[in-house]
Coordinates of C-alpha atoms in Angstrom, one line a residue:
M1 CA -34.3 -34.9 -67.8
N2 CA -36.2 -33.0 -65.1
V3 CA -35.8 -36.0 -62.7
I4 CA -32.1 -36.2 -63.4
A5 CA -31.7 -32.5 -62.8
E6 CA -33.7 -32.7 -59.5
N7 CA -31.6 -35.6 -58.3
E8 CA -28.4 -33.5 -59.0
R9 CA -29.8 -30.6 -57.1
L10 CA -30.7 -32.9 -54.2
K11 CA -27.2 -34.4 -54.2
Q12 CA -25.7 -30.9 -54.2
R13 CA -27.9 -29.9 -51.3
I14 CA -26.9 -33.0 -49.4
R15 CA -23.2 -32.3 -50.0
E16 CA -23.7 -28.6 -48.8
L17 CA -25.5 -29.9 -45.7
E18 CA -22.8 -32.4 -45.0
Q19 CA -20.1 -29.7 -45.4
A20 CA -22.1 -27.3 -43.2
E21 CA -22.3 -30.0 -40.5
E22 CA -18.6 -30.7 -40.8
E23 CA -18.0 -26.9 -40.5
R24 CA -20.3 -26.8 -37.5
D25 CA -18.5 -29.7 -35.9
R26 CA -15.2 -28.1 -36.6
L27 CA -16.3 -24.8 -35.0
Q28 CA -17.8 -26.6 -32.0
A29 CA -14.5 -28.4 -31.5
A30 CA -12.5 -25.2 -31.8
L31 CA -14.9 -23.5 -29.4
R32 CA -14.4 -26.4 -26.9
R33 CA -10.6 -26.1 -27.3
S34 CA -10.8 -22.4 -26.8
E35 CA -13.0 -22.7 -23.7
E36 CA -10.6 -25.3 -22.3
H37 CA -7.7 -23.1 -22.9
V38 CA -9.5 -20.2 -21.1
R39 CA -10.4 -22.5 -18.3
L40 CA -6.8 -23.7 -17.9
F41 CA -5.4 -20.2 -18.1
V42 CA -7.9 -18.9 -15.5
T43 CA -7.3 -21.9 -13.3
Y44 CA -3.6 -21.9 -13.3
T45 CA -2.8 -18.2 -13.8
P46 CA -0.5 -16.9 -10.9
A47 CA -3.0 -14.2 -10.2
A48 CA -5.9 -14.6 -7.8
F49 CA -8.9 -14.4 -10.1
A50 CA -12.6 -15.1 -9.8
M51 CA -15.5 -14.7 -12.2
F52 CA -19.1 -14.3 -11.1
D53 CA -22.5 -14.1 -12.8
R54 CA -25.1 -11.5 -12.1
E55 CA -26.2 -13.3 -9.0
M56 CA -22.6 -13.4 -7.6
R57 CA -22.4 -17.1 -8.3
Y58 CA -18.9 -18.4 -9.2
V59 CA -18.3 -19.0 -12.9
M60 CA -14.5 -19.6 -12.6
A61 CA -11.8 -19.3 -10.0
S62 CA -8.1 -19.7 -10.2
V63 CA -6.0 -22.0 -8.0
R64 CA -4.2 -19.0 -6.6
Y65 CA -7.6 -17.5 -5.6
R66 CA -8.4 -20.7 -3.7
A67 CA -5.1 -20.8 -2.0
D68 CA -5.0 -17.1 -1.0
F69 CA -8.4 -17.4 0.6
G70 CA -8.0 -20.8 2.1
L71 CA -10.8 -22.4 0.1
G72 CA -9.1 -25.8 -0.6
D73 CA -10.7 -28.1 -3.1
Q74 CA -14.3 -27.3 -2.2
E75 CA -16.7 -26.9 -5.1
L76 CA -17.2 -23.2 -6.0
I77 CA -18.8 -23.1 -9.5
G78 CA -22.4 -22.3 -9.2
R79 CA -22.3 -21.4 -5.5
S80 CA -22.9 -17.8 -4.2
H81 CA -19.9 -15.8 -3.1
Y82 CA -21.8 -14.8 0.0
E83 CA -22.3 -18.4 0.9
I84 CA -18.6 -19.0 0.7
F85 CA -17.8 -15.8 2.6
P86 CA -20.8 -15.1 4.9
D87 CA -18.8 -12.3 6.7
V88 CA -18.6 -10.1 3.6
P89 CA -19.3 -6.6 4.9
E90 CA -22.1 -4.5 3.4
H91 CA -19.8 -1.9 1.8
W92 CA -18.3 -4.8 -0.3
K93 CA -21.8 -5.9 -1.4
A94 CA -22.4 -2.3 -2.5
I95 CA -19.2 -2.4 -4.5
H96 CA -20.4 -5.6 -6.2
K97 CA -23.7 -3.9 -7.1
R98 CA -22.0 -0.9 -8.6
C99 CA -19.7 -3.0 -10.7
L100 CA -22.7 -5.2 -11.8
A101 CA -24.2 -1.9 -13.0
G102 CA -21.1 -1.1 -15.1
A103 CA -18.6 0.5 -12.7
S104 CA -14.9 -0.5 -12.3
E105 CA -13.3 -0.1 -8.9
G106 CA -10.1 -1.0 -7.1
N107 CA -8.0 -0.4 -4.1
D108 CA -4.2 -0.9 -3.6
E109 CA -4.5 -1.6 0.2
E110 CA -7.6 -2.5 2.2
P111 CA -8.1 -4.4 5.4
F112 CA -10.4 -7.5 5.4
P113 CA -11.6 -8.3 8.9
R114 CA -12.4 -12.0 9.2
S115 CA -15.0 -13.7 11.4
D116 CA -12.4 -15.3 13.6
G117 CA -11.0 -11.8 14.5
H118 CA -7.8 -11.6 12.4
V119 CA -7.4 -9.1 9.7
E120 CA -6.1 -9.8 6.2
W121 CA -4.8 -7.0 3.8
G122 CA -5.4 -7.1 0.1
M123 CA -5.3 -5.2 -3.1
W124 CA -8.1 -5.7 -5.6
K125 CA -9.7 -4.7 -8.9
I126 CA -13.3 -5.4 -10.0
F127 CA -14.9 -4.7 -13.4
P128 CA -17.9 -6.1 -15.3
W129 CA -17.7 -8.7 -18.1
Y130 CA -20.1 -8.7 -21.0
A131 CA -22.2 -11.4 -22.7
A132 CA -22.4 -11.9 -26.5
T133 CA -25.6 -9.8 -26.4
G134 CA -23.6 -6.8 -25.1
E135 CA -25.3 -7.0 -21.7
I136 CA -23.3 -7.3 -18.4
G137 CA -23.0 -11.0 -17.6
G138 CA -21.4 -10.5 -14.2
I139 CA -18.1 -9.2 -12.7
M140 CA -14.5 -10.3 -12.6
L141 CA -12.3 -9.9 -9.5
F142 CA -8.5 -9.7 -9.5
T143 CA -7.1 -9.7 -6.0
E144 CA -3.8 -10.2 -4.1
V145 CA -3.4 -10.9 -0.4
I146 CA -0.7 -8.6 0.8
T147 CA -0.9 -9.3 4.5
K148 CA 2.7 -10.5 4.8
R149 CA 3.9 -7.5 2.7
K150 CA 1.9 -5.1 4.8
Q151 CA 3.4 -6.7 8.0
L152 CA 6.9 -6.4 6.6
E153 CA 6.3 -2.8 5.6
D154 CA 5.0 -2.0 9.1
T155 CA 8.0 -3.8 10.6
L156 CA 10.4 -1.8 8.4
R157 CA 8.7 1.5 9.3
M158 CA 9.1 0.6 13.0
Q159 CA 12.7 -0.3 12.5
A160 CA 13.3 2.9 10.6
K161 CA 11.7 4.9 13.3
T162 CA 13.8 3.1 15.9
L163 CA 17.0 3.8 13.9
L164 CA 16.0 7.5 13.7
E165 CA 15.5 7.6 17.4
L166 CA 18.8 5.9 18.0
S167 CA 20.6 8.3 15.6
A168 CA 19.3 11.2 17.7
P169 CA 19.2 9.9 21.3
I170 CA 17.9 12.4 23.9
V171 CA 19.9 12.2 27.2
P172 CA 18.7 13.8 30.4
I173 CA 21.9 14.9 32.2
S174 CA 20.4 16.7 35.2
Q175 CA 17.1 18.0 36.5
G176 CA 15.5 20.0 33.7
V177 CA 18.3 19.6 31.2
L178 CA 18.3 17.5 28.1
V179 CA 21.0 16.8 25.6
L180 CA 20.4 15.8 22.0
P181 CA 23.7 14.9 20.3
L182 CA 23.4 14.8 16.5
V183 CA 25.6 12.6 14.3
G184 CA 25.4 12.4 10.5
A185 CA 23.5 14.3 7.9
L186 CA 20.3 16.1 8.9
D187 CA 17.5 15.7 6.4
S188 CA 13.8 16.6 6.6
A189 CA 12.6 13.2 7.8
R190 CA 15.2 13.0 10.5
A191 CA 14.5 16.6 11.6
E192 CA 10.8 15.8 11.8
Q193 CA 11.5 12.8 13.9
M194 CA 14.0 14.7 16.1
M195 CA 11.4 17.5 16.7
E196 CA 8.7 15.0 17.6
N197 CA 10.9 13.1 20.1
L198 CA 12.5 16.2 21.6
L199 CA 9.2 17.9 22.2
A200 CA 7.8 14.8 23.8
K201 CA 10.8 14.6 26.1
V202 CA 10.7 18.3 27.0
V203 CA 7.1 17.8 28.2
E204 CA 7.7 14.5 29.9
R205 CA 10.8 15.7 31.8
Q206 CA 9.5 19.3 32.2
A207 CA 12.8 20.4 30.8
R208 CA 13.9 24.1 31.0
V209 CA 16.9 23.7 28.7
A210 CA 17.5 21.5 25.6
I211 CA 21.0 21.3 24.3
I212 CA 21.4 20.3 20.7
D213 CA 25.0 19.3 19.9
V214 CA 25.9 19.4 16.2
T215 CA 29.5 18.4 16.6
G216 CA 28.8 15.2 14.6
V217 CA 27.0 17.0 11.8
P218 CA 29.4 17.1 8.8
H219 CA 27.8 20.1 7.1
I220 CA 24.8 22.5 7.5
D221 CA 22.9 23.8 4.5
T222 CA 19.9 26.0 4.3
S223 CA 17.5 23.0 4.7
S224 CA 19.2 21.6 7.8
A225 CA 19.7 25.0 9.3
N226 CA 16.0 25.8 8.8
A227 CA 15.2 22.4 10.4
L228 CA 17.2 23.3 13.5
L229 CA 15.5 26.7 13.7
Q230 CA 12.1 25.0 13.5
V231 CA 13.0 22.6 16.3
A232 CA 14.3 25.5 18.4
R233 CA 11.1 27.6 17.9
A234 CA 8.9 24.6 18.8
V235 CA 10.9 23.9 22.0
R236 CA 10.7 27.6 23.0
L237 CA 6.9 27.5 22.6
L238 CA 7.0 24.9 25.3
G239 CA 8.8 27.4 27.6
A240 CA 12.3 25.7 27.3
Q241 CA 15.6 27.3 26.2
V242 CA 17.6 25.9 23.3
V243 CA 21.3 25.8 23.4
L244 CA 23.2 25.0 20.2
T245 CA 26.7 23.6 20.7
G246 CA 29.6 22.2 18.6
I247 CA 29.4 24.5 15.7
R248 CA 32.7 24.0 13.9
P249 CA 34.4 26.9 12.1
E250 CA 33.5 25.7 8.6
V251 CA 29.9 25.2 9.7
S252 CA 29.9 28.7 11.2
Q253 CA 31.1 30.1 7.9
A254 CA 28.4 28.2 6.1
I255 CA 25.7 29.6 8.4
V256 CA 27.0 33.2 7.9
G257 CA 27.2 32.7 4.2
L258 CA 23.7 31.4 4.1
N259 CA 22.5 34.5 6.0
I260 CA 20.8 32.3 8.6
D261 CA 19.4 34.1 11.6
L262 CA 20.1 32.3 14.9
T263 CA 18.6 35.1 17.0
G264 CA 17.0 33.7 20.1
I265 CA 19.2 30.6 20.3
V266 CA 22.0 30.4 22.8
T267 CA 25.2 29.0 21.2
R268 CA 28.3 27.6 22.9
R269 CA 31.6 26.4 21.5
D270 CA 31.2 22.7 22.7
L271 CA 29.0 20.4 24.6
Q272 CA 30.8 20.9 27.9
S273 CA 30.3 24.7 27.7
G274 CA 26.7 24.1 26.9
I275 CA 26.2 21.9 29.9
A276 CA 28.0 24.4 32.1
F277 CA 25.6 27.2 30.8
A278 CA 22.5 25.0 31.4
T279 CA 23.4 24.0 34.9
A280 CA 24.5 27.5 35.9
T281 CA 21.4 29.3 34.8
G282 CA 19.1 27.4 37.2
P283 CA 15.4 27.7 36.7
A284 CA 15.7 31.1 35.0
A285 CA 17.5 30.9 31.7
S286 CA 19.8 33.8 30.8
S287 CA 19.4 35.9 27.7
P288 CA 20.7 34.4 24.4
S289 CA 24.4 35.0 23.8
V290 CA 27.3 33.6 21.8
R291 CA 30.6 32.5 23.3

C-alpha cells in the first residue's frame, strides 16, 4: 500500500511539474509576443523615439527617429549615442546625466548645430525608464525635427512685418519732411511697428517734421488714440514735430468724447494742409495749433 501511495504521489508531482512547465512555456510565449508588440509599436510609431540604457547605448529606436536624423538602415542597437552623434554638445550630455539620475526635461524649440555647419531645430522630451528592480534602467527620448516649421514661421513673421510696413509706408516728400499715411484699423501690433519704422526714418532722414495722415483710419478709440500719442511723443523726443492730418468729423467727436489730450501735436484738416504747414515752417517748427 505504501508503494502504491508513493507512486500516486510521484505521478501527481509529475503532472504538477508538467503543468508548471506548460504554464512557463505559455508565459514565455506571451512575453515574447508582448515584447514583439512593443518592438513593432516603437519601431513604427509616427513619433521619433529612442530608448537608451545607462551607458547611453541604444535599446530601441523608431523608424521615424532614423528618418528624422538621417541614420538610414545602419545598426543602432547596442551602439553608443555619442558614437552615432560625435558632435553632441556638452550641455546635452549634462541633460542626459541629469535624466539618468531621475530628472525629466524638455524643450519646445531648440537649435541643433551640426558638424557640417547647418542648424536643425527640434522639440524634445527626455525622462528615465525603470527596470523591474525599480532602478533606473536608462532614458527615453521623444523628439521632433521642426526645422521646416521653424523656417515657415520665420518666413511668415517676415511677411507679416513686410505687410505691416507696406500698410504704413513712410514717404519723404521734401528735405526734412516725412509723411506716414495710415489706412485701416490701428491696433497695438501695428502701432508698435509704425513707431519703430517712423523713428528709424526720422533719424535716417534727419527729419524735422513727421506728418501722420489718418484719413484712411475708419475709427479711433482710446487704444488707437493712445498709440498715436505714444508715437508723437517718441518722435518729439528725437527733436521732430508731429503733424496729424485727416481727422474726420466723426473721429474728431470720438476724440473729444474720449477726453483725449492732443496738446503738443499740430493738427491740420487734410494732408495738403499738413504738407503746406511743414514746408512753410522751414527748419524752425511753429507752435502747435489747430486749423
